PDB file of C-alpha atoms in Angstrom:
ATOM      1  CA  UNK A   1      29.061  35.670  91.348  1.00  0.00           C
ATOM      2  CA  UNK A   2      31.926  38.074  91.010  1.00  0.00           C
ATOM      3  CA  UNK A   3      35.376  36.561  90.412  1.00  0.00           C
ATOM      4  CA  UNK A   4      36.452  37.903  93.400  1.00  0.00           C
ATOM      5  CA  UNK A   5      34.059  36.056  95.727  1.00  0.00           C
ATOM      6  CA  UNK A   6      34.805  32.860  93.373  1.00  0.00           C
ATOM      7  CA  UNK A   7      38.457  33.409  94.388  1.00  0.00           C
ATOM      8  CA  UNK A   8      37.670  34.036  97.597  1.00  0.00           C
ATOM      9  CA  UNK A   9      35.633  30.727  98.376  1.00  0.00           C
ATOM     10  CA  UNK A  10      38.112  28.797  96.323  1.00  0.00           C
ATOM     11  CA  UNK A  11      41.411  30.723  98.401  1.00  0.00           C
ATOM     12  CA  UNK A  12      39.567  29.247 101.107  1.00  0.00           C
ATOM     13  CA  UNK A  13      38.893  26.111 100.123  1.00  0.00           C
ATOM     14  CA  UNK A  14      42.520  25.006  98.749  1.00  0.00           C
ATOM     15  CA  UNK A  15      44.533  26.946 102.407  1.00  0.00           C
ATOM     16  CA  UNK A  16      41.566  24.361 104.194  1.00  0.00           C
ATOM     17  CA  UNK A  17      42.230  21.065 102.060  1.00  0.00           C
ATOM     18  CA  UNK A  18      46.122  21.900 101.761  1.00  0.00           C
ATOM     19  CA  UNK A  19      47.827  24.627 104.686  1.00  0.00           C
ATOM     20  CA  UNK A  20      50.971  25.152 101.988  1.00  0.00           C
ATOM     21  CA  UNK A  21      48.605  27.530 100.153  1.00  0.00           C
ATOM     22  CA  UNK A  22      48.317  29.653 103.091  1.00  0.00           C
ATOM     23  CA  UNK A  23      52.051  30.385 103.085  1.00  0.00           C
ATOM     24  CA  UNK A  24      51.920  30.214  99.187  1.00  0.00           C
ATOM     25  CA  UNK A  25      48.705  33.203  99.559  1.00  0.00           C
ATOM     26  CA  UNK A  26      50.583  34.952 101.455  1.00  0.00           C
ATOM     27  CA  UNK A  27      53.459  35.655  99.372  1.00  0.00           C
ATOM     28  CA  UNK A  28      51.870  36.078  96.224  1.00  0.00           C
ATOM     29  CA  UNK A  29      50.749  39.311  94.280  1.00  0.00           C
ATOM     30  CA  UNK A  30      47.083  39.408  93.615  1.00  0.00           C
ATOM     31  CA  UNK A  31      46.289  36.871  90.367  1.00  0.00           C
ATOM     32  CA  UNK A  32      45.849  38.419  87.233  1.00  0.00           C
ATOM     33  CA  UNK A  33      42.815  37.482  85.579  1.00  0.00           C
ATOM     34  CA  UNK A  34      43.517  34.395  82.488  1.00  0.00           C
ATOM     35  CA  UNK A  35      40.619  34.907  81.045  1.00  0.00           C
ATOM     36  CA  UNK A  36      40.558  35.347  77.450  1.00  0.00           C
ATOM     37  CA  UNK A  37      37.560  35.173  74.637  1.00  0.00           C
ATOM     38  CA  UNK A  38      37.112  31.436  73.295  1.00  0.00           C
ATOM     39  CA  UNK A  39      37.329  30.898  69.582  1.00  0.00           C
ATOM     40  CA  UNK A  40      40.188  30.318  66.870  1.00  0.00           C
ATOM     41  CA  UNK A  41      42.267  33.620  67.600  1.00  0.00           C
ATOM     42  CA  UNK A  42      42.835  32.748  71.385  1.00  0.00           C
ATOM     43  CA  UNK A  43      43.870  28.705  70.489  1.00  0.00           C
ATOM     44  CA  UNK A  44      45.793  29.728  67.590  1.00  0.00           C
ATOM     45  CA  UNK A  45      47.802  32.275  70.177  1.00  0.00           C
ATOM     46  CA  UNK A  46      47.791  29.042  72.668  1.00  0.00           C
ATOM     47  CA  UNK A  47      49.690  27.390  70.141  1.00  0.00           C
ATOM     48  CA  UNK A  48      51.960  30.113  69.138  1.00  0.00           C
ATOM     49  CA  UNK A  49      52.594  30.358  73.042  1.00  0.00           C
ATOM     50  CA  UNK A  50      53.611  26.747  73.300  1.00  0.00           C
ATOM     51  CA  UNK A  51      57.573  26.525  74.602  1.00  0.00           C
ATOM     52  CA  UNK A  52      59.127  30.237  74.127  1.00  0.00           C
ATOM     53  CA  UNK A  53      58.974  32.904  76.226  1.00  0.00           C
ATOM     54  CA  UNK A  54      56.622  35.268  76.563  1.00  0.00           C
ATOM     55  CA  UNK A  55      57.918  37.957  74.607  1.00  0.00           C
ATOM     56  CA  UNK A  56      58.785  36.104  72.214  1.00  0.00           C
ATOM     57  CA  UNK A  57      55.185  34.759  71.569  1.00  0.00           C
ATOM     58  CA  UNK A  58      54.072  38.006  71.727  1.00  0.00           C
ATOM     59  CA  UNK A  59      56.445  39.175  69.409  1.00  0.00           C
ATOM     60  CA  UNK A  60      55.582  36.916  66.642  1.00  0.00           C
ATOM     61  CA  UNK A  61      51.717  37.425  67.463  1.00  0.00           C
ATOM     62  CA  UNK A  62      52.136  40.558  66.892  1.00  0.00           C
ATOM     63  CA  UNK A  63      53.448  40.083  63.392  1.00  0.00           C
ATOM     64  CA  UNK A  64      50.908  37.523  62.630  1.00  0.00           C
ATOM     65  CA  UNK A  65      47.839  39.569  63.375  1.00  0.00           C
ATOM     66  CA  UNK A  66      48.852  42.753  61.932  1.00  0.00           C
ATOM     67  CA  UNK A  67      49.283  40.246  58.390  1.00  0.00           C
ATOM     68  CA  UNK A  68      46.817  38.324  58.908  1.00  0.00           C
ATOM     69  CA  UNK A  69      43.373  40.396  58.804  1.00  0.00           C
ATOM     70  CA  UNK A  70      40.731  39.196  59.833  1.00  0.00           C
ATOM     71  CA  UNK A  71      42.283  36.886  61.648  1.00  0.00           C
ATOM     72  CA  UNK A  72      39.953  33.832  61.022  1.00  0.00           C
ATOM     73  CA  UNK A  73      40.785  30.340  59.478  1.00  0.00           C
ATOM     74  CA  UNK A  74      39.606  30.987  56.142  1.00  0.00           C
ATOM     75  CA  UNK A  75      41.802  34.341  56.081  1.00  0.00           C
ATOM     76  CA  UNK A  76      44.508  31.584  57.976  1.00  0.00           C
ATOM     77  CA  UNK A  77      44.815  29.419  54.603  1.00  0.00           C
ATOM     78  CA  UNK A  78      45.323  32.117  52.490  1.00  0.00           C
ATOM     79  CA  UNK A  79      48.892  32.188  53.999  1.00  0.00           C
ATOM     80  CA  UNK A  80      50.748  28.990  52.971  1.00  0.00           C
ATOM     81  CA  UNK A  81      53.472  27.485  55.406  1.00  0.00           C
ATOM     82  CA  UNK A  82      56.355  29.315  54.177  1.00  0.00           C
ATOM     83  CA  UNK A  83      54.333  33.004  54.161  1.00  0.00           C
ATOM     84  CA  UNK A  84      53.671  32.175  58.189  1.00  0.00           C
ATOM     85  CA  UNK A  85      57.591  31.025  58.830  1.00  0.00           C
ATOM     86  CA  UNK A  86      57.880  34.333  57.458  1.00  0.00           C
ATOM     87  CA  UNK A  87      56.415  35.947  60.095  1.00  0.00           C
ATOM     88  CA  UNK A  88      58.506  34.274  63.232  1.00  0.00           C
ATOM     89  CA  UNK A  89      56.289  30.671  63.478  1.00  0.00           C
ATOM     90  CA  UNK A  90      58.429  27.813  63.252  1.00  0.00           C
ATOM     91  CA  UNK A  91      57.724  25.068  60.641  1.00  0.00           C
ATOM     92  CA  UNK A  92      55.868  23.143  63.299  1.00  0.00           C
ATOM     93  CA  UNK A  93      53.776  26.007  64.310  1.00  0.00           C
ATOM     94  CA  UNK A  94      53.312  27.407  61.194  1.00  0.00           C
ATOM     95  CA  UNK A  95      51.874  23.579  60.006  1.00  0.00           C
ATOM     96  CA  UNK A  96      49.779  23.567  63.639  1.00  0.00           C
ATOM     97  CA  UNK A  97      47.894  26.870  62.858  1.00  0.00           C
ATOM     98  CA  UNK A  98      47.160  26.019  59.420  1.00  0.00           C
ATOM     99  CA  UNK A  99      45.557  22.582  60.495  1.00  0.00           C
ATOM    100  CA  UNK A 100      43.887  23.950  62.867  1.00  0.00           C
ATOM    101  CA  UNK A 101      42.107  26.702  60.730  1.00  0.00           C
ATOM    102  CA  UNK A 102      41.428  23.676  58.132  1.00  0.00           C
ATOM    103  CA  UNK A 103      39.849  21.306  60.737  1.00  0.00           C
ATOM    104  CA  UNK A 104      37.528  24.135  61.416  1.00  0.00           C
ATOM    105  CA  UNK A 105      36.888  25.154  57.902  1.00  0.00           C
ATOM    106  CA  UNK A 106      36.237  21.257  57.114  1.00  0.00           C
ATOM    107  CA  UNK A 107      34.014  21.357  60.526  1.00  0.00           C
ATOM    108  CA  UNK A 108      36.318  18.551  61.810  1.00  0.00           C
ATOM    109  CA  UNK A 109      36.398  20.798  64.952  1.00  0.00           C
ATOM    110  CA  UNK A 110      33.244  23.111  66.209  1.00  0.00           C
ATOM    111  CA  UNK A 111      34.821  25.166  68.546  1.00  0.00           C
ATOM    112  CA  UNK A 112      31.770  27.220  69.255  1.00  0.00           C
ATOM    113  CA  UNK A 113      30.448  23.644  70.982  1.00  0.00           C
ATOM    114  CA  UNK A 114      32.792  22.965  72.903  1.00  0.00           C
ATOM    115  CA  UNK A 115      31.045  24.902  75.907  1.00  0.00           C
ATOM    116  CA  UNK A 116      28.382  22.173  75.846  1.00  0.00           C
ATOM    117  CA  UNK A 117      30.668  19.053  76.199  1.00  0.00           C
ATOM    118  CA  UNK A 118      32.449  18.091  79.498  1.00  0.00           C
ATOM    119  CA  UNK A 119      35.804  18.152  80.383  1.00  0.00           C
ATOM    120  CA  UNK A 120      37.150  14.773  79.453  1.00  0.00           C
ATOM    121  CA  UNK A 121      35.228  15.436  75.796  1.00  0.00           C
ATOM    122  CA  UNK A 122      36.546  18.762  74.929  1.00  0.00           C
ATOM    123  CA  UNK A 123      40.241  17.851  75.413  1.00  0.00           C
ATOM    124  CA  UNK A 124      39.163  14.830  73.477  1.00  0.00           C
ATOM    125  CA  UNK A 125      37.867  17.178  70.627  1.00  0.00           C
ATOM    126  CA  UNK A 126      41.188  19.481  71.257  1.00  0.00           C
ATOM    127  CA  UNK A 127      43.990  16.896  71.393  1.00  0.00           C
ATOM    128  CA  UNK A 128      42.369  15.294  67.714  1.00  0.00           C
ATOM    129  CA  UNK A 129      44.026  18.650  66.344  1.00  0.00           C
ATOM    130  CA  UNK A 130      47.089  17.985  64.810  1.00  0.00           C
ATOM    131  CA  UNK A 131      49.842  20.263  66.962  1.00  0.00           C
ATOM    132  CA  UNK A 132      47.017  20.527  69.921  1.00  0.00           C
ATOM    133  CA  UNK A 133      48.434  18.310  72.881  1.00  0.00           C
ATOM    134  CA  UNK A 134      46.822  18.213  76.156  1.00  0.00           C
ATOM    135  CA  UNK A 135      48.778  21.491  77.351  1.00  0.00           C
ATOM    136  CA  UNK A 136      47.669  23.441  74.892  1.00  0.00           C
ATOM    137  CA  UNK A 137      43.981  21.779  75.137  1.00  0.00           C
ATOM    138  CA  UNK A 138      44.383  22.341  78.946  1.00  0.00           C
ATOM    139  CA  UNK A 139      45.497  26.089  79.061  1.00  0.00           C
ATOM    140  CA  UNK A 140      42.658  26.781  76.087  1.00  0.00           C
ATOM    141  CA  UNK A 141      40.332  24.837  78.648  1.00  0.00           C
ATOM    142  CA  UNK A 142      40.983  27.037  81.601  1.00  0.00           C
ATOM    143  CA  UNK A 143      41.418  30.748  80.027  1.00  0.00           C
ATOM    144  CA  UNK A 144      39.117  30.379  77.386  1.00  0.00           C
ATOM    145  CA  UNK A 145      36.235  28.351  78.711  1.00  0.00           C
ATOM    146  CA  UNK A 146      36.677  28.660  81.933  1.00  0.00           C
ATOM    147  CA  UNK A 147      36.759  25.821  83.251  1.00  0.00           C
ATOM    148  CA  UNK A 148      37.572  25.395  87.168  1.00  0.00           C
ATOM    149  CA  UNK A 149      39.199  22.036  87.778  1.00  0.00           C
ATOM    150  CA  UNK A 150      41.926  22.101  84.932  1.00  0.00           C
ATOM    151  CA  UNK A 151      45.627  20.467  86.050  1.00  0.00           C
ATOM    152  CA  UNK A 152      48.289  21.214  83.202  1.00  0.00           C
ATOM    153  CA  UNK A 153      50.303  18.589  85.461  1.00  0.00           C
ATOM    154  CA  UNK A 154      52.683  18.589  82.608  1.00  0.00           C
ATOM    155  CA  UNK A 155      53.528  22.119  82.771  1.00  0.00           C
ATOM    156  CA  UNK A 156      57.050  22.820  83.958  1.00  0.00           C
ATOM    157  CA  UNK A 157      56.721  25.608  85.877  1.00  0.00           C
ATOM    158  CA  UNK A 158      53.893  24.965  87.941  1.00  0.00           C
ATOM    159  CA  UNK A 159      55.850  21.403  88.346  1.00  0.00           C
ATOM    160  CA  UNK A 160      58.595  23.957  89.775  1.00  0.00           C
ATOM    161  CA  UNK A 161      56.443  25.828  92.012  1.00  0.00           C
ATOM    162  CA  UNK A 162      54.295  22.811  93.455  1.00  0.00           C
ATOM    163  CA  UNK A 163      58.111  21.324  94.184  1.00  0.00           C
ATOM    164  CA  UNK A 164      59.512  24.216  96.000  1.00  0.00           C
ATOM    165  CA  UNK A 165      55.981  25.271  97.935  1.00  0.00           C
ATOM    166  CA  UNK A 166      56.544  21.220  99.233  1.00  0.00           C
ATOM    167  CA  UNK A 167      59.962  21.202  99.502  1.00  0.00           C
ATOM    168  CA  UNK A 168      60.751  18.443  97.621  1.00  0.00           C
ATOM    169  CA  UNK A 169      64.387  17.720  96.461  1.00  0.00           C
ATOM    170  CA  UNK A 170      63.551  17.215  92.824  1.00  0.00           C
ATOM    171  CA  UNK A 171      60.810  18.553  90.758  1.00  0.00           C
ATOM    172  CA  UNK A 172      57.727  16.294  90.833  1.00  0.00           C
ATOM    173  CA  UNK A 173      56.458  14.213  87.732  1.00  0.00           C
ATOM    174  CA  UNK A 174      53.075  14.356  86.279  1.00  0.00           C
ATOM    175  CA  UNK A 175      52.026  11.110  88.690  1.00  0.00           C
ATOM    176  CA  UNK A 176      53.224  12.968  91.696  1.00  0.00           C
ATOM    177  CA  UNK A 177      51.418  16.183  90.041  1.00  0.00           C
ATOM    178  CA  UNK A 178      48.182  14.548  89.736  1.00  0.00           C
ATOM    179  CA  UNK A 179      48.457  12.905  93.473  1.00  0.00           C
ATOM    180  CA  UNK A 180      49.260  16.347  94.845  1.00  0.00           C
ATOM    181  CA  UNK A 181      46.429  17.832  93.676  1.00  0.00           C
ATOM    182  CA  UNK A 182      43.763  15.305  94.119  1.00  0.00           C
ATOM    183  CA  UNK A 183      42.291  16.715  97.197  1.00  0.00           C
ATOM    184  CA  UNK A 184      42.203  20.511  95.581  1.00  0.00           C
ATOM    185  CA  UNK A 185      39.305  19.200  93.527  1.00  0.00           C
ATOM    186  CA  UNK A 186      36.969  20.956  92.299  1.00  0.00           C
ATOM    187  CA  UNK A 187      38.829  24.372  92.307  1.00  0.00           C
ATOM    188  CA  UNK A 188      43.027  23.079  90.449  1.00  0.00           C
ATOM    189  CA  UNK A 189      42.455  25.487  88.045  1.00  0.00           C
ATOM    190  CA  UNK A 190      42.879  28.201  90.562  1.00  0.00           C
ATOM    191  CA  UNK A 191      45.621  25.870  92.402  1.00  0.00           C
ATOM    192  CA  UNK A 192      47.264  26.321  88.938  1.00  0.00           C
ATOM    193  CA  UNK A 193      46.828  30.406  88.768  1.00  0.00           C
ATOM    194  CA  UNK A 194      48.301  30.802  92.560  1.00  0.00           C
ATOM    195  CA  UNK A 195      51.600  27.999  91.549  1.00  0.00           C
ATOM    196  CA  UNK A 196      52.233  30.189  88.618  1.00  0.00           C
ATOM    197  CA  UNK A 197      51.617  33.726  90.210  1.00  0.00           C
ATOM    198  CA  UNK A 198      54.294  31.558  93.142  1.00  0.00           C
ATOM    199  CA  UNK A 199      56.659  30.849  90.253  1.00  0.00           C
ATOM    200  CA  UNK A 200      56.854  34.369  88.935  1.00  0.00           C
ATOM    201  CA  UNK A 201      56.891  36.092  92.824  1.00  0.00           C
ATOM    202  CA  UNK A 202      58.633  33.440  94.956  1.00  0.00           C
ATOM    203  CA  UNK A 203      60.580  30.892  92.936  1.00  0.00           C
ATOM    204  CA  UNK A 204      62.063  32.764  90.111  1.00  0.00           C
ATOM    205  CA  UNK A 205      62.795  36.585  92.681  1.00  0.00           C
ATOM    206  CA  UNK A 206      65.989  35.225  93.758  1.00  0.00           C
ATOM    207  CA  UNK A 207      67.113  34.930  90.345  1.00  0.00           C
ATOM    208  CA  UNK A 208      65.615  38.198  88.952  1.00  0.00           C
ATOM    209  CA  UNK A 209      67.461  39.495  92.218  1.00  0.00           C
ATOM    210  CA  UNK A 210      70.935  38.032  91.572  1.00  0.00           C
ATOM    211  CA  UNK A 211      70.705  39.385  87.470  1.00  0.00           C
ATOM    212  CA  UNK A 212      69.626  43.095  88.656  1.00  0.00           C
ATOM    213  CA  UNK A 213      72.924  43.075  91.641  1.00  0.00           C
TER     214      UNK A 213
END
């Protein structure tokens, strides 16, 4: 099945179970694809994603792979902490991607089988990662091995999005998160891709808007 009929029966699915996705459909550019190869380069980019923007993660990934070549764990602990600080990672990041290019190395994590676990038991696997929290395990979970019912309920601006789509007068916690989205089962990882494509097209316009007046 193509990924458009996937979204297609899924579109349909979420505007039956909740109507707000109608409106929310409606408003939205098409999604672009999230899909990315699954192995140590995508995670590692996960977590040099986590909390900046996006330039700014792509900035420093830039610098990263053009130093670091191959860019595979055991070419990973050739740099030490201080050599990847160099490049734009923080301490904390630069300590996350070398533990995670050890845990492989050490076969503490086998990402290649993570495609044959469930959902509950990857993030397990993920999360036992040093710097690997259940965002990061989530977002690798979704783009990298596709998974289809993946809620980052955590995640701040689809927490945004969700609240604004509902109207509510503050943004909803993770509880309220996880009880929206109950009934979008089995499809919230596409819930997730329409919120954010919302949040970039509806929630944030006004303000791209007022900076460009």
């Amino acid at each position: 099945m193509t990924e458009d009929k996937d979204l297609s029966a899924a579109f349909e699915f979420l505007c039956d179970r909740d109507p707000d996705f109608s409106h929310a459909i409606s408003l939205i550019q098409p999604l672009p694809s999230r899909t990315r190869p699954a192995g140590f380069e995508p995670l590692a980019k996960i977590i040099v994603e986590q909390q900046v923007s996006l330039a700014s993660a792509e900035a420093i990934w830039r610098r990263l792979t053009d130093a670091i070549v191959p860019f595979t764990p055991l070419q990973m602990v050739e740099f030490s902490e201080e050599d990847l600080r160099g490049l734009g990672l923080s301490r904390q990041k630069a300590r996350y991607c070398r533990t995670l290019a050890e845990d492989i190395l050490d076969g503490r994590l086998t990402l290649d089988g993570l495609h044959n676990l469930d959902d509950e038991d990857v993030l397990g696997q993920l999360t036992q990662v040093k710097g690997i929290g259940r965002w990061t395990a989530e977002i690798y979970m979704m783009a990298c091995l596709g998974r289809t019912d993946i809620w980052p309920a955590g995640d701040v601006a689809l927490q945004s999005a969700f609240g604004h789509l509902k109207k509510l007068p503050v943004r909803p916690d993770i509880a309220q998160m996880d009880a929206l989205a109950e009934p979008l089962r089995p499809y919230r990882t596409i819930a997730a891709r329409v919120l954010w494509r919302y949040y970039a097209d509806v929630v944030q316009a006004p303000t791209r808007k007022n900076i460009s007046d």
